Amino acid sequence: MAVEILKDRNPSRVGEVVLGATREEGGTRAYSLRVGGDPALPFHQFEGETVNRPAVALEVVDTVPEWPEELARCYRDVWQDPAQWAKKCVEEYRADLVYLRLEGADPEKGNRSPEECVATVKQVLAAVGAPLVVVGCGVAEKDNQVMEAIAEAAAGEKLLLGNAEPDNYRTLVAACMVHGHSVIAKSPLDINICKQLNILVTDMNLQSNRIVIDPSIGGLGYGIEYAFSIMERLRLGALQGDRMLAMPVLCTVGQETWRHKEAAAPEAEYPEWGAEAERGVMWEATAAAALLQAGAHILLMRHPRAATLTKALIDELARPTDF
Amino acid sequence: MLIIGERINGMFADIREALQKRDPRPVQEWARKQEEGGARALDLNVGPAVEDKIEAMKWLVEATQEVTGLMLCLDSTNFDAIEAGLEVCRNPAMINSTNAERDRIERAFPLAVKYGAKLIGLTMDRKGIPKDADTRLAFAMELVAAADEFGLPMEDLYLDPLILPANVGQDHGPEVLKTLQQIKLLASPPPRTVLGLSNVSQGCQDRSLLNRTFLALAMACGLDAAIADACDPLLTEVAAAAEVLLNQTIYCDSYVKMFRAR
């Protein structure tokens, strides 16, 4: 007897967000990317196709980062220069997107001025054709100045700018509204706050198709488990028609992976954990694989080999099935 | 919780007058008010006083859909009037209602299928409202079987176990709640459930209190929809809170506002 595949029909779908604008669309990107739009659970091809493949971004920082050797090896030759770094990510490592983090704006890590940050963004825009995600240094007051200046200077590029957080979202959201960018709405691993923040942002009249959710993931143990179930509930809510949960989801996989010693510690310290050259890469790729299953749309990654493995996995998962 | 606004009904003097004069303003004003209140469908009933029910229903549908995209719930015992309304209805539609009598079933189900409308089925026959849950369930089963027979998707069938006023049939309350629970076991996917909620408080004091208390009780037993007073803010607040407490929607601080705005 033939096995009948049980198929769920969903009354709604995840919203779609466009990242980057080409010359015809008012920007300078070589292409734009669509994320989201899913009519079903992640990769349930038999219930609804993966409309847009999840996008993989590689991270560029505007200061020389203190990264473990396995990452340093990949970027040391370019990390003095964010533009060259971005170019390497796109041309050599085939990133779909560039994720630029303006760490140097932090008053305690260089205190770069908004003008200097704008110059960095412009250099990166000139160096690559890929769409850009840009976030500040995490110090709210400074980020408001910096991101406002960037939003204005890059008007029309349809950047994805972050982070709008529950206690600091108005300035960034207003800047995105005025200059045509999208915003990352970041909540602290809490689906209720996530939903409320989306309501607050849309109350400012930014359309929901210009919001991407950063649910704050973890890179191991409890953190990633909790993130997984939050993302699952987000997707289920979106498919049931809750518009305030229906935005595409972004995950800071690279940051969360490499801050754990399990991924980054040298083999000399923990010989039983195996070779560093493999361990961190596999850790990051595995975290990405789990988060894809939970419904991630944009993966912000660090190691080029982990990114390559993830893109190959997406190709496999997004392939149409026979049933 | 799907709240079906009950106010556009020829039983109310202003709507009856609007129908007689063909003045769309009161109808459209109630459509807007109920939508703002949290209604996601509007019941349309021409009432007993109108002579030409067919023309009246057509006019009511057209007047209402000029100002709202909400689902319209065409409420009449006259299937010709309902079909005339369905013919001109551009919004999603619902038929209110059939009972479990065979001749009514044979007219109502094909009509719902033909127009892609949802259908309310009352768990009764010509002998009237049953006394207990078991008899209500027997009628519910006949309606479920009819959905299968005529090809109406089970999610489009809304079964109404029929509540009586608290001061008339107090013993019916628990029977209705029991029926609601068991209806969900009749098919997979299960049929949906609906109540003419305001009937529970007909002729009673503190009507809003009885309405919203019974709404919360019924939601806990699996009620999906209610034909109700969408302009009673206390009622919609209870519906919003119950959705959260029953884990039907993700909590957020603005949950009441979101219930009305969605």
Short mmCIF file of C-alpha atoms in Angstrom, two decimals, chain A residues 9 191-192 195-196 199 203 233 242-245, chain B residues 155 247 249-254 257-258 261-262:
data_model
loop_
_atom_site.label_atom_id
_atom_site.label_comp_id
_atom_site.label_asym_id
_atom_site.label_seq_id
_atom_site.Cartn_x
_atom_site.Cartn_y
_atom_site.Cartn_z
CA ARG A 9 -2.08 23.63 4.47
CA ILE A 191 9.25 35.84 21.54
CA ASN A 192 6.84 38.13 23.41
CA LYS A 195 6.35 40.50 18.75
CA GLN A 196 5.89 43.68 20.76
CA ILE A 199 4.33 46.18 16.71
CA ASP A 203 3.35 51.64 14.66
CA ARG A 233 7.09 29.31 17.13
CA ASP A 242 0.10 36.42 12.87
CA ARG A 243 1.53 39.32 10.88
CA MET A 244 3.65 40.54 13.78
CA LEU A 245 5.63 37.30 13.76
CA GLU B 155 -12.72 23.72 8.07
CA ASN B 247 -2.05 29.62 23.80
CA THR B 249 -1.79 33.46 19.87
CA ILE B 250 1.65 34.56 21.04
CA TYR B 251 1.47 37.02 23.94
CA CYS B 252 2.69 40.58 23.50
CA ASP B 253 2.02 43.68 25.62
CA SER B 254 -0.37 45.05 22.99
CA LYS B 257 -4.97 46.18 20.45
CA MET B 258 -3.65 43.43 18.16
CA ALA B 261 -6.40 45.43 14.59
CA ARG B 262 -5.60 42.16 12.87
#
